[in-house]
Short mmCIF file of C-alpha atoms and ligand atoms in Angstrom, two decimals:
data_model
loop_
_atom_site.label_atom_id
_atom_site.label_comp_id
_atom_site.label_asym_id
_atom_site.label_seq_id
_atom_site.Cartn_x
_atom_site.Cartn_y
_atom_site.Cartn_z
CA MET Q 258 20.09 -25.12 -30.84
CA PRO Q 259 23.74 -24.74 -30.02
CA ILE Q 260 24.85 -26.95 -33.08
CA GLY Q 261 26.06 -25.11 -35.97
CA GLU Q 262 23.44 -24.97 -38.72
CA GLY Q 263 24.84 -26.14 -42.03
CA ALA Q 264 28.00 -27.18 -40.32
CA SER Q 265 30.30 -29.38 -42.21
CA HIS Q 266 30.85 -32.94 -41.65
CA SER Q 267 33.39 -32.26 -38.77
CA ALA Q 268 30.70 -30.17 -37.14
CA THR Q 269 32.30 -28.47 -34.11
CA PRO Q 270 30.02 -25.97 -32.75
CA GLN Q 271 31.93 -22.96 -31.42
CA ALA Q 272 29.01 -20.95 -30.24
CA THR Q 273 29.28 -21.89 -26.35
CA PRO Q 274 32.51 -22.71 -23.99
CA ALA Q 275 32.84 -26.30 -23.38
CA ALA Q 276 32.07 -26.11 -19.68
CA GLU Q 277 28.79 -24.87 -20.33
CA PHE Q 278 25.83 -27.26 -19.14
CA PRO Q 279 22.56 -28.01 -20.80
CA PRO Q 280 19.15 -27.18 -18.87
CA ILE Q 281 18.39 -30.08 -16.37
CA ALA Q 282 15.77 -28.66 -14.23
CA ALA Q 283 13.06 -30.80 -15.33
CA LEU Q 284 15.02 -34.10 -14.65
CA ARG Q 285 13.83 -35.84 -11.62
CA SER Q 286 16.23 -35.42 -8.56
CA ASP Q 287 16.66 -39.18 -8.27
CA PHE Q 288 17.79 -39.15 -12.13
CA ILE Q 289 20.29 -41.90 -12.66
CA TRP Q 290 23.38 -41.17 -14.90
CA GLY Q 291 25.35 -43.69 -16.40
CA VAL Q 292 27.56 -45.33 -19.10
CA SER Q 293 26.83 -48.25 -21.23
CA THR Q 294 29.17 -50.95 -23.03
CA SER Q 295 28.69 -54.28 -24.51
CA SER Q 296 30.48 -57.70 -23.87
CA PHE Q 297 31.85 -58.42 -27.31
CA GLN Q 298 32.65 -54.71 -27.82
CA ILE Q 299 35.18 -54.29 -24.98
CA GLU Q 300 35.97 -57.99 -23.29
CA GLY Q 301 38.41 -59.56 -25.83
CA ALA Q 302 39.59 -62.79 -24.73
CA THR Q 303 37.46 -64.66 -27.08
CA ARG Q 304 39.23 -67.91 -27.16
CA GLU Q 305 40.05 -67.78 -23.19
CA ASP Q 306 38.66 -69.77 -20.16
CA GLY Q 307 36.29 -71.93 -22.11
CA ARG Q 308 34.63 -69.34 -24.01
CA GLY Q 309 32.56 -70.57 -27.13
CA PRO Q 310 32.88 -68.45 -30.43
CA SER Q 311 29.91 -65.97 -31.09
CA VAL Q 312 28.66 -64.89 -34.54
CA TRP Q 313 30.63 -61.90 -34.35
CA ASP Q 314 33.89 -64.01 -33.77
CA THR Q 315 32.93 -65.83 -37.11
CA TYR Q 316 32.47 -62.57 -38.97
CA GLY Q 317 35.70 -61.34 -37.88
CA TRP Q 318 37.88 -64.37 -38.32
CA ALA Q 319 36.37 -64.68 -41.80
CA GLY Q 320 37.62 -61.18 -42.70
CA GLN Q 321 33.76 -60.39 -43.20
CA THR Q 322 33.76 -56.87 -41.27
CA THR Q 323 34.46 -53.88 -43.60
CA SER Q 324 37.32 -52.83 -41.14
CA LYS Q 325 38.75 -56.59 -41.17
CA ASP Q 326 39.15 -56.08 -37.37
CA THR Q 327 38.28 -58.73 -34.96
CA GLY Q 328 37.00 -58.64 -31.50
CA ASP Q 329 39.98 -61.04 -30.21
CA VAL Q 330 41.54 -58.14 -27.95
CA ALA Q 331 39.25 -55.31 -28.06
CA CYS Q 332 39.81 -53.26 -24.88
CA ASP Q 333 40.91 -56.34 -23.26
CA HIS Q 334 38.42 -55.54 -20.62
CA TYR Q 335 38.26 -59.10 -19.47
CA HIS Q 336 41.60 -58.59 -17.91
CA ARG Q 337 41.43 -54.97 -17.22
CA TYR Q 338 37.96 -54.64 -15.70
CA ARG Q 339 39.20 -53.27 -12.52
CA GLU Q 340 41.18 -50.39 -14.25
CA ASP Q 341 37.79 -49.92 -16.21
CA ILE Q 342 35.88 -49.83 -13.07
CA ALA Q 343 38.16 -47.26 -11.48
CA VAL Q 344 37.56 -45.01 -14.40
CA MET Q 345 33.99 -45.25 -14.05
CA GLN Q 346 34.39 -44.40 -10.27
CA ARG Q 347 36.42 -41.40 -11.28
CA LEU Q 348 33.51 -40.43 -13.78
CA GLY Q 349 31.03 -40.37 -10.84
CA ILE Q 350 28.43 -42.45 -12.63
CA GLN Q 351 25.65 -44.18 -10.78
CA ALA Q 352 24.99 -46.82 -12.91
CA TYR Q 353 26.75 -49.05 -15.31
CA ARG Q 354 25.25 -50.81 -18.09
CA PHE Q 355 27.08 -53.99 -19.45
CA SER Q 356 26.10 -57.06 -21.45
CA VAL Q 357 27.02 -60.86 -20.66
CA ALA Q 358 28.36 -62.78 -23.47
CA TRP Q 359 26.05 -65.55 -23.69
CA PRO Q 360 28.91 -67.86 -25.30
CA ARG Q 361 31.47 -67.06 -22.40
CA VAL Q 362 28.91 -68.64 -19.61
CA LEU Q 363 27.21 -71.17 -22.23
CA PRO Q 364 29.92 -72.14 -24.86
CA GLN Q 365 27.49 -74.19 -26.90
CA GLY Q 366 24.82 -71.85 -26.32
CA ARG Q 367 22.90 -74.42 -24.19
CA GLY Q 368 23.78 -77.31 -21.85
CA GLN Q 369 26.96 -77.25 -19.84
CA PRO Q 370 27.47 -73.95 -18.19
CA ASN Q 371 31.46 -72.74 -18.16
CA GLU Q 372 32.30 -71.95 -14.60
CA LEU Q 373 35.25 -69.87 -15.54
CA GLY Q 374 33.02 -67.44 -17.74
CA LEU Q 375 30.36 -67.27 -15.03
CA ALA Q 376 33.16 -66.24 -12.40
CA PHE Q 377 34.46 -63.50 -14.49
CA TYR Q 378 30.97 -61.84 -14.29
CA ASP Q 379 30.85 -62.42 -10.63
CA ARG Q 380 34.04 -60.62 -10.18
CA LEU Q 381 32.95 -57.87 -12.46
CA ILE Q 382 29.54 -57.50 -10.69
CA ASP Q 383 31.05 -57.49 -7.32
CA ALA Q 384 33.76 -54.95 -7.97
CA VAL Q 385 31.14 -52.53 -9.83
CA LEU Q 386 29.09 -52.65 -6.39
CA ALA Q 387 32.24 -52.29 -4.48
CA ALA Q 388 32.70 -49.06 -6.28
CA GLY Q 389 29.23 -47.85 -5.28
CA ILE Q 390 27.74 -48.35 -8.93
CA GLU Q 391 24.67 -50.14 -9.78
CA PRO Q 392 25.19 -52.82 -12.28
CA TRP Q 393 22.39 -53.02 -15.17
CA LEU Q 394 22.90 -56.35 -16.85
CA CYS Q 395 21.84 -56.80 -20.74
CA LEU Q 396 21.44 -60.47 -21.56
CA PHE Q 397 21.74 -60.10 -25.23
CA HIS Q 398 23.85 -57.48 -27.09
CA TRP Q 399 24.32 -59.22 -30.17
CA ASP Q 400 26.94 -61.85 -29.71
CA LEU Q 401 24.72 -65.19 -30.45
CA PRO Q 402 26.59 -68.17 -29.78
CA GLN Q 403 27.90 -69.78 -33.15
CA ALA Q 404 26.48 -73.10 -32.26
CA LEU Q 405 22.92 -71.97 -32.02
CA ASP Q 406 23.48 -69.87 -35.23
CA ASP Q 407 24.38 -73.04 -36.77
CA LEU Q 408 20.99 -74.67 -35.67
CA GLY Q 409 19.08 -71.87 -37.26
CA GLY Q 410 19.73 -69.02 -34.69
CA TRP Q 411 16.72 -66.63 -34.46
CA THR Q 412 14.97 -68.37 -37.44
CA THR Q 413 14.07 -71.52 -35.17
CA ARG Q 414 11.09 -71.31 -32.52
CA ASP Q 415 13.61 -73.54 -30.35
CA ILE Q 416 15.66 -70.53 -29.67
CA VAL Q 417 12.94 -69.27 -27.20
CA ALA Q 418 13.76 -72.19 -24.79
CA TRP Q 419 17.35 -71.61 -25.17
CA PHE Q 420 17.34 -67.89 -24.43
CA ALA Q 421 14.78 -68.50 -21.39
CA ASP Q 422 17.41 -71.20 -19.91
CA TYR Q 423 20.15 -68.90 -20.36
CA ALA Q 424 18.44 -65.99 -18.68
CA ALA Q 425 17.60 -68.52 -16.02
CA LEU Q 426 21.09 -69.34 -15.46
CA VAL Q 427 22.19 -65.55 -15.55
CA ALA Q 428 19.39 -64.57 -13.01
CA SER Q 429 20.06 -67.52 -10.61
CA ARG Q 430 23.75 -66.69 -10.68
CA TYR Q 431 23.68 -62.94 -10.23
CA GLY Q 432 20.22 -62.03 -9.27
CA ASP Q 433 21.11 -61.97 -5.57
CA ARG Q 434 23.60 -58.63 -6.65
CA VAL Q 435 21.88 -57.47 -9.83
CA LYS Q 436 18.29 -56.26 -10.03
CA ARG Q 437 18.15 -54.51 -13.00
CA PHE Q 438 17.69 -56.65 -16.46
CA ALA Q 439 17.43 -55.56 -19.83
CA THR Q 440 16.67 -58.68 -22.23
CA PHE Q 441 17.56 -57.31 -25.46
CA ASN Q 442 19.72 -54.64 -26.96
CA GLU Q 443 18.24 -53.11 -30.28
CA PRO Q 444 16.38 -56.17 -31.73
CA SER Q 445 15.21 -54.36 -34.69
CA ILE Q 446 19.11 -53.87 -35.73
CA PHE Q 447 20.50 -57.28 -35.40
CA THR Q 448 17.26 -59.03 -37.12
CA LEU Q 449 17.20 -56.43 -39.83
CA PHE Q 450 20.77 -56.20 -40.68
CA GLY Q 451 21.05 -60.18 -39.85
CA TYR Q 452 18.11 -60.95 -42.07
CA GLY Q 453 16.12 -58.37 -43.45
CA PHE Q 454 18.57 -56.43 -45.69
CA GLY Q 455 19.76 -59.35 -47.69
CA GLY Q 456 23.32 -60.55 -47.35
CA GLY Q 457 22.85 -61.65 -43.68
CA LYS Q 458 24.30 -65.37 -43.02
CA ARG Q 459 20.87 -66.67 -42.19
CA ASP Q 460 18.67 -65.03 -44.79
CA THR Q 461 18.26 -68.07 -46.91
CA THR Q 462 14.51 -67.98 -46.90
CA GLY Q 463 14.43 -64.04 -47.57
CA VAL Q 464 12.12 -61.88 -45.78
CA GLU Q 465 10.38 -64.96 -44.14
CA SER Q 466 13.42 -65.47 -42.10
CA LEU Q 467 13.03 -61.91 -41.08
CA HIS Q 468 9.60 -62.41 -39.91
CA ARG Q 469 10.39 -65.62 -37.97
CA ALA Q 470 13.30 -63.98 -36.23
CA ILE Q 471 11.14 -60.90 -35.03
CA HIS Q 472 8.39 -63.37 -33.72
CA HIS Q 473 11.13 -65.49 -31.95
CA VAL Q 474 12.99 -62.59 -30.30
CA ASN Q 475 9.62 -61.17 -29.34
CA LEU Q 476 8.83 -64.58 -27.68
CA ALA Q 477 12.15 -64.74 -26.20
CA HIS Q 478 12.05 -61.47 -24.52
CA GLY Q 479 8.77 -62.69 -22.96
CA ALA Q 480 10.27 -65.85 -21.83
CA ALA Q 481 13.25 -64.19 -20.24
CA VAL Q 482 11.08 -61.64 -18.34
CA ASP Q 483 9.27 -64.55 -16.74
CA ALA Q 484 12.61 -66.64 -16.03
CA VAL Q 485 14.40 -63.62 -14.48
CA ARG Q 486 11.21 -62.43 -12.48
CA ALA Q 487 10.88 -66.07 -11.06
CA ARG Q 488 14.40 -66.02 -9.63
CA VAL Q 489 15.21 -62.37 -8.46
CA ALA Q 490 13.46 -60.62 -5.90
CA GLY Q 491 12.79 -57.07 -6.39
CA SER Q 492 13.96 -57.34 -9.84
CA SER Q 493 13.45 -54.25 -12.49
CA MET Q 494 13.37 -55.32 -15.97
CA GLY Q 495 13.01 -53.60 -19.59
CA ALA Q 496 14.10 -53.96 -23.10
CA ILE Q 497 16.28 -51.63 -25.16
CA HIS Q 498 14.85 -50.26 -28.36
CA ASN Q 499 16.55 -47.88 -30.94
CA TYR Q 500 13.55 -45.77 -31.64
CA GLN Q 501 14.25 -43.41 -34.19
CA PRO Q 502 12.10 -41.26 -36.36
CA CYS Q 503 11.87 -42.62 -39.95
CA ILE Q 504 12.00 -39.64 -42.24
CA PRO Q 505 11.04 -39.72 -45.90
CA SER Q 506 14.00 -38.73 -47.95
CA THR Q 507 11.63 -36.88 -50.58
CA PRO Q 508 7.99 -36.23 -50.74
CA ALA Q 509 7.69 -39.54 -52.64
CA ASP Q 510 8.95 -41.70 -50.03
CA GLY Q 511 6.14 -41.43 -47.55
CA GLU Q 512 5.32 -44.97 -47.84
CA ALA Q 513 8.76 -46.22 -47.53
CA ALA Q 514 9.20 -44.18 -44.27
CA VAL Q 515 6.07 -45.86 -42.94
CA ARG Q 516 7.25 -49.48 -43.79
CA GLY Q 517 10.85 -48.40 -42.40
CA ASP Q 518 9.08 -47.47 -39.05
CA LEU Q 519 7.16 -50.51 -38.79
CA TYR Q 520 10.60 -52.44 -38.99
CA TRP Q 521 12.96 -50.20 -37.53
CA ASN Q 522 10.86 -49.05 -34.54
CA ARG Q 523 7.76 -50.86 -33.93
CA ALA Q 524 7.95 -54.75 -34.52
CA TYR Q 525 9.17 -55.01 -31.12
CA PRO Q 526 8.06 -52.56 -28.48
CA ASP Q 527 4.40 -52.79 -29.76
CA PRO Q 528 3.89 -56.58 -29.20
CA GLN Q 529 6.05 -56.51 -25.90
CA CYS Q 530 4.53 -53.39 -24.43
CA LEU Q 531 0.95 -53.31 -25.98
CA GLY Q 532 0.23 -57.02 -26.87
CA VAL Q 533 -0.14 -56.78 -30.50
CA TYR Q 534 1.92 -56.32 -33.78
CA PRO Q 535 1.42 -53.20 -35.94
CA GLU Q 536 -1.47 -53.96 -38.39
CA MET Q 537 0.61 -53.91 -41.40
CA LEU Q 538 2.95 -56.80 -40.14
CA GLN Q 539 0.40 -58.88 -38.91
CA ALA Q 540 -0.15 -61.28 -41.98
CA ALA Q 541 3.48 -61.69 -42.18
CA ILE Q 542 3.78 -62.79 -38.67
CA GLU Q 543 0.58 -64.85 -38.63
CA PRO Q 544 2.13 -68.10 -40.12
CA HIS Q 545 4.64 -68.08 -37.40
CA MET Q 546 2.14 -67.53 -34.39
CA GLN Q 547 0.81 -70.12 -32.19
CA ALA Q 548 -2.26 -69.71 -29.79
CA GLY Q 549 -1.30 -67.61 -26.85
CA ASP Q 550 1.92 -66.01 -28.22
CA LEU Q 551 0.84 -62.37 -27.60
CA GLU Q 552 0.28 -63.17 -23.86
CA ARG Q 553 3.84 -64.80 -23.96
CA ILE Q 554 5.35 -61.69 -25.42
CA GLN Q 555 3.54 -59.01 -23.43
CA ARG Q 556 4.96 -59.97 -19.79
CA PRO Q 557 4.85 -57.04 -17.40
CA ILE Q 558 7.99 -54.82 -17.36
CA ASP Q 559 9.17 -51.79 -15.51
CA TRP Q 560 10.57 -49.76 -18.27
CA PHE Q 561 11.47 -48.91 -21.85
CA GLY Q 562 14.97 -48.59 -22.67
CA LEU Q 563 15.48 -46.08 -25.49
CA ASN Q 564 18.95 -46.00 -27.78
CA HIS Q 565 19.07 -42.89 -29.68
CA TYR Q 566 21.50 -41.07 -32.10
CA SER Q 567 19.85 -39.57 -34.76
CA PRO Q 568 16.47 -39.98 -37.06
CA VAL Q 569 16.85 -42.30 -40.11
CA PHE Q 570 16.06 -40.88 -43.64
CA MET Q 571 14.38 -43.59 -45.78
CA LYS Q 572 13.69 -43.84 -49.52
CA ALA Q 573 11.70 -46.18 -51.67
CA ASP Q 574 13.58 -48.82 -53.51
CA ALA Q 575 11.56 -51.58 -55.44
CA ALA Q 576 14.78 -53.70 -55.49
CA ALA Q 577 15.16 -53.67 -51.60
CA ARG Q 578 13.44 -56.76 -49.88
CA LEU Q 579 11.62 -54.43 -47.62
CA GLY Q 580 10.77 -51.93 -50.25
CA PHE Q 581 12.86 -49.46 -48.34
CA THR Q 582 16.50 -48.47 -48.24
CA PHE Q 583 18.45 -45.29 -46.51
CA GLY Q 584 18.00 -42.21 -48.16
CA ASP Q 585 19.80 -38.84 -48.48
CA ARG Q 586 19.40 -36.21 -45.88
CA PRO Q 587 18.31 -32.71 -46.63
CA PRO Q 588 21.11 -30.60 -47.59
CA GLY Q 589 22.85 -28.69 -44.86
CA THR Q 590 21.83 -31.53 -42.03
CA PRO Q 591 24.65 -30.89 -39.37
CA LEU Q 592 26.47 -34.31 -39.11
CA THR Q 593 28.78 -36.04 -36.70
CA PRO Q 594 32.38 -37.15 -37.87
CA ILE Q 595 30.78 -40.42 -39.06
CA ASN Q 596 28.08 -38.64 -40.72
CA TRP Q 597 25.23 -39.14 -38.29
CA PRO Q 598 22.55 -36.54 -38.57
CA ILE Q 599 22.69 -34.16 -35.26
CA LEU Q 600 19.13 -33.29 -34.60
CA PRO Q 601 18.29 -33.15 -30.88
CA ASP Q 602 14.74 -32.25 -31.47
CA ALA Q 603 14.21 -35.61 -33.10
CA PHE Q 604 15.46 -36.89 -29.72
CA ARG Q 605 13.01 -34.74 -27.63
CA ASP Q 606 10.17 -35.76 -29.97
CA THR Q 607 11.02 -39.48 -29.87
CA LEU Q 608 11.24 -39.44 -25.91
CA LEU Q 609 7.66 -37.57 -25.98
CA THR Q 610 6.53 -40.50 -28.34
CA VAL Q 611 7.68 -43.55 -26.85
CA ALA Q 612 6.59 -42.15 -23.11
CA LYS Q 613 3.20 -41.59 -24.56
CA ASP Q 614 2.42 -44.80 -26.67
CA TYR Q 615 4.30 -47.12 -24.46
CA ARG Q 616 3.27 -45.68 -20.95
CA LEU Q 617 6.42 -46.79 -19.18
CA PRO Q 618 9.11 -44.86 -17.42
CA VAL Q 619 12.03 -44.10 -20.07
CA TYR Q 620 15.74 -44.82 -19.40
CA VAL Q 621 17.93 -43.64 -22.42
CA MET Q 622 20.30 -46.37 -22.56
CA GLU Q 623 22.65 -45.10 -25.43
CA ASN Q 624 23.21 -41.93 -26.77
CA GLY Q 625 26.71 -40.41 -27.76
CA LEU Q 626 28.90 -39.27 -30.81
CA GLY Q 627 31.29 -41.40 -33.01
CA GLY Q 628 34.28 -40.00 -34.57
CA TYR Q 629 37.81 -40.25 -35.29
CA ASP Q 630 39.45 -38.62 -32.10
CA LYS Q 631 43.13 -38.45 -31.76
CA PRO Q 632 45.43 -37.10 -29.10
CA ASP Q 633 46.95 -33.71 -29.79
CA GLU Q 634 50.89 -33.27 -29.05
CA SER Q 635 50.35 -33.08 -25.41
CA GLY Q 636 48.34 -36.24 -25.37
CA ALA Q 637 44.91 -34.23 -24.59
CA ILE Q 638 41.80 -35.27 -26.54
CA ALA Q 639 39.88 -32.27 -27.15
CA ASP Q 640 36.59 -33.72 -28.19
CA ASP Q 641 34.53 -30.35 -28.30
CA ASN Q 642 32.14 -31.92 -30.64
CA ARG Q 643 31.15 -34.72 -28.49
CA ILE Q 644 30.48 -32.21 -25.53
CA ALA Q 645 28.42 -30.14 -28.01
CA PHE Q 646 26.56 -32.93 -28.95
CA LEU Q 647 25.84 -34.29 -25.46
CA ARG Q 648 24.93 -31.02 -24.46
CA ALA Q 649 22.36 -30.49 -26.96
CA TYR Q 650 20.98 -33.99 -26.52
CA ILE Q 651 20.67 -33.78 -22.62
CA GLY Q 652 19.29 -30.50 -23.12
CA ALA Q 653 16.60 -31.82 -25.61
CA MET Q 654 15.83 -34.69 -22.90
CA ASN Q 655 15.34 -32.02 -20.53
CA ALA Q 656 12.70 -30.71 -22.86
CA ALA Q 657 10.89 -33.76 -23.43
CA ALA Q 658 10.64 -34.27 -19.28
CA ALA Q 659 9.44 -30.60 -19.21
CA GLY Q 660 7.01 -31.74 -21.85
CA GLY Q 661 5.71 -34.51 -19.66
CA ALA Q 662 7.82 -37.81 -20.48
CA ASP Q 663 8.58 -39.91 -17.42
CA ILE Q 664 12.49 -40.04 -17.96
CA ARG Q 665 14.38 -41.74 -15.05
CA GLY Q 666 18.04 -42.10 -16.33
CA TYR Q 667 20.51 -41.41 -19.09
CA PHE Q 668 23.72 -43.50 -20.29
CA VAL Q 669 26.27 -42.31 -22.50
CA TRP Q 670 27.36 -44.70 -25.20
CA SER Q 671 30.11 -45.43 -24.33
CA LEU Q 672 32.55 -45.58 -21.43
CA LEU Q 673 35.50 -46.45 -23.61
CA ASP Q 674 36.40 -46.42 -27.26
CA ASN Q 675 35.61 -50.05 -28.54
CA PHE Q 676 35.02 -52.46 -31.25
CA GLU Q 677 32.44 -50.55 -33.38
CA TRP Q 678 31.04 -53.67 -34.93
CA ASP Q 679 31.57 -53.38 -38.80
CA ALA Q 680 33.57 -50.26 -38.53
CA GLY Q 681 35.88 -51.71 -36.15
CA TYR Q 682 38.30 -49.58 -33.94
CA ARG Q 683 38.68 -46.69 -36.13
CA VAL Q 684 35.34 -45.05 -35.30
CA ARG Q 685 35.43 -43.96 -31.37
CA PHE Q 686 32.47 -43.40 -29.28
CA GLY Q 687 34.32 -43.34 -25.92
CA LEU Q 688 34.35 -40.76 -23.14
CA THR Q 689 37.66 -42.67 -22.52
CA TYR Q 690 40.27 -42.86 -25.28
CA VAL Q 691 41.69 -46.18 -26.02
CA ASP Q 692 45.35 -46.46 -27.21
CA TYR Q 693 44.85 -50.09 -28.68
CA ALA Q 694 48.67 -50.46 -29.09
CA THR Q 695 49.27 -50.03 -25.10
CA GLN Q 696 45.67 -50.38 -23.82
CA ALA Q 697 46.38 -47.03 -22.04
CA ARG Q 698 42.85 -45.54 -21.04
CA THR Q 699 43.11 -41.44 -21.19
CA PRO Q 700 39.73 -39.68 -20.27
CA LYS Q 701 38.66 -37.08 -23.22
CA ALA Q 702 37.50 -33.50 -22.59
CA SER Q 703 33.98 -34.99 -22.72
CA PHE Q 704 34.64 -37.34 -19.73
CA HIS Q 705 35.71 -34.18 -17.56
CA TRP Q 706 32.49 -32.39 -18.87
CA TYR Q 707 30.09 -35.43 -18.11
CA CYS Q 708 31.88 -36.01 -14.66
CA ASP Q 709 31.24 -32.38 -13.78
CA LEU Q 710 27.50 -32.52 -15.07
CA ILE Q 711 26.94 -35.58 -13.04
CA LYS Q 712 28.12 -33.47 -10.02
CA ALA Q 713 26.09 -30.55 -10.70
CA ALA Q 714 23.10 -32.79 -11.37
CA ARG Q 715 23.35 -34.60 -8.31
CA GLY Q 716 24.41 -31.35 -6.20
CA ARG Q 717 20.67 -30.04 -7.01
CA THR Q 718 18.44 -29.99 -4.00
C1 FCB C 96 24.26 -48.84 -31.14
C2 FCB C 96 24.74 -50.31 -30.43
C3 FCB C 96 25.91 -50.17 -29.64
C4 FCB C 96 26.91 -49.42 -30.47
C5 FCB C 96 26.36 -47.94 -30.73
C6 FCB C 96 27.04 -46.92 -31.35
O1 FCB C 96 23.46 -49.28 -32.27
O2 FCB C 96 23.83 -50.83 -29.57
O3 FCB C 96 26.59 -51.27 -29.53
O4 FCB C 96 27.67 -49.87 -31.53
O5 FCB C 96 25.19 -48.25 -31.68
#
């Protein structure tokens, strides 16, 4: 493993030159290399052209993000998308994953569509295609229309029909040009942080609101799969899950880790791909279940989208609503600058697990490193730590493929530095540096490395 063992917090492995590539021989010759972004994190223009507010606008405007940042301007991608597509072209990616902002196309979340918002994604998709890049469209990356949150958000079963109508609108509008659709990004994260851990805005009924939300998101997934399939010839569909090993912090935390795994990893893929809730969740979901629901959820999909950064360490906490919370990592665990463990073997193991358990081709839809990148005096961004991270993780993916996992593509998070949710603009995940004062985009060293890797990978015979 090229990552320095026991490295400190700003682990920057020195062992190998930046240009060295990981082994990729086990990856398919038609493997897809891409990057991912999401609407709220890059678009800005939150009050423009008829867009309605989302829950993330509400948090930001009320000063509820730790950073106090809002998404009002973000990367100004709404106006600069052509420049950003030129950046993608320069990077040489084959596929671009983005999300549609539900409140941009349906300001109230339902009812009257917003033609100006719909037209933005027409322009975006047309320009992505003209650049020779395949658009991958995610329907939901956390920017729930505020108007729907006011009506109960994911805790009301009505949202299943609202989401299906939204999916139908998007599919009918773009399905002539977009074939790859994901329903949800990381359902367990927005439900756990919104309803599960406490403090979320709509957690008034405690953990019951989480169980309702889990079931309604699963139903909305199934309904959206049907809505897209019925409208898009040749569609290829999946959902995107953050699947991370849940490791007990101490030997006494085994049960906490099992419960963590249940909510963090399995509450969505199990019913969606296998048609059953994990046994330990069944009693909690039962009160919200209607006849036929599991069939409604388990609609045929084409692939499993995996987001993975690191494992999570869990510990028991009797005071926590779900009985578990985040625990310490073993001393000496290599960490990224934002203190996420660097453990590529866990990525390899996760790929093998999801490929075996869910029996679908896997696309890695997010992987990358967050840091506090800064240009040096010459203006260059020497993010060797990100290169080392990508090298180690892509190498681990190759090992999983060699071990039999059917992996079809890999998307780096992210094309650009962007609004990193609660952490705002300070934390940077981009291959491209964004100077938020000028909105100038500067490719980092990792950009050039990934560009060269894609060339080398695609040049294989
Ligand atoms: C994932 C999110 C994505 C981004 C990365 C760093 O959990 O899907 O939007 O914030 O983490």
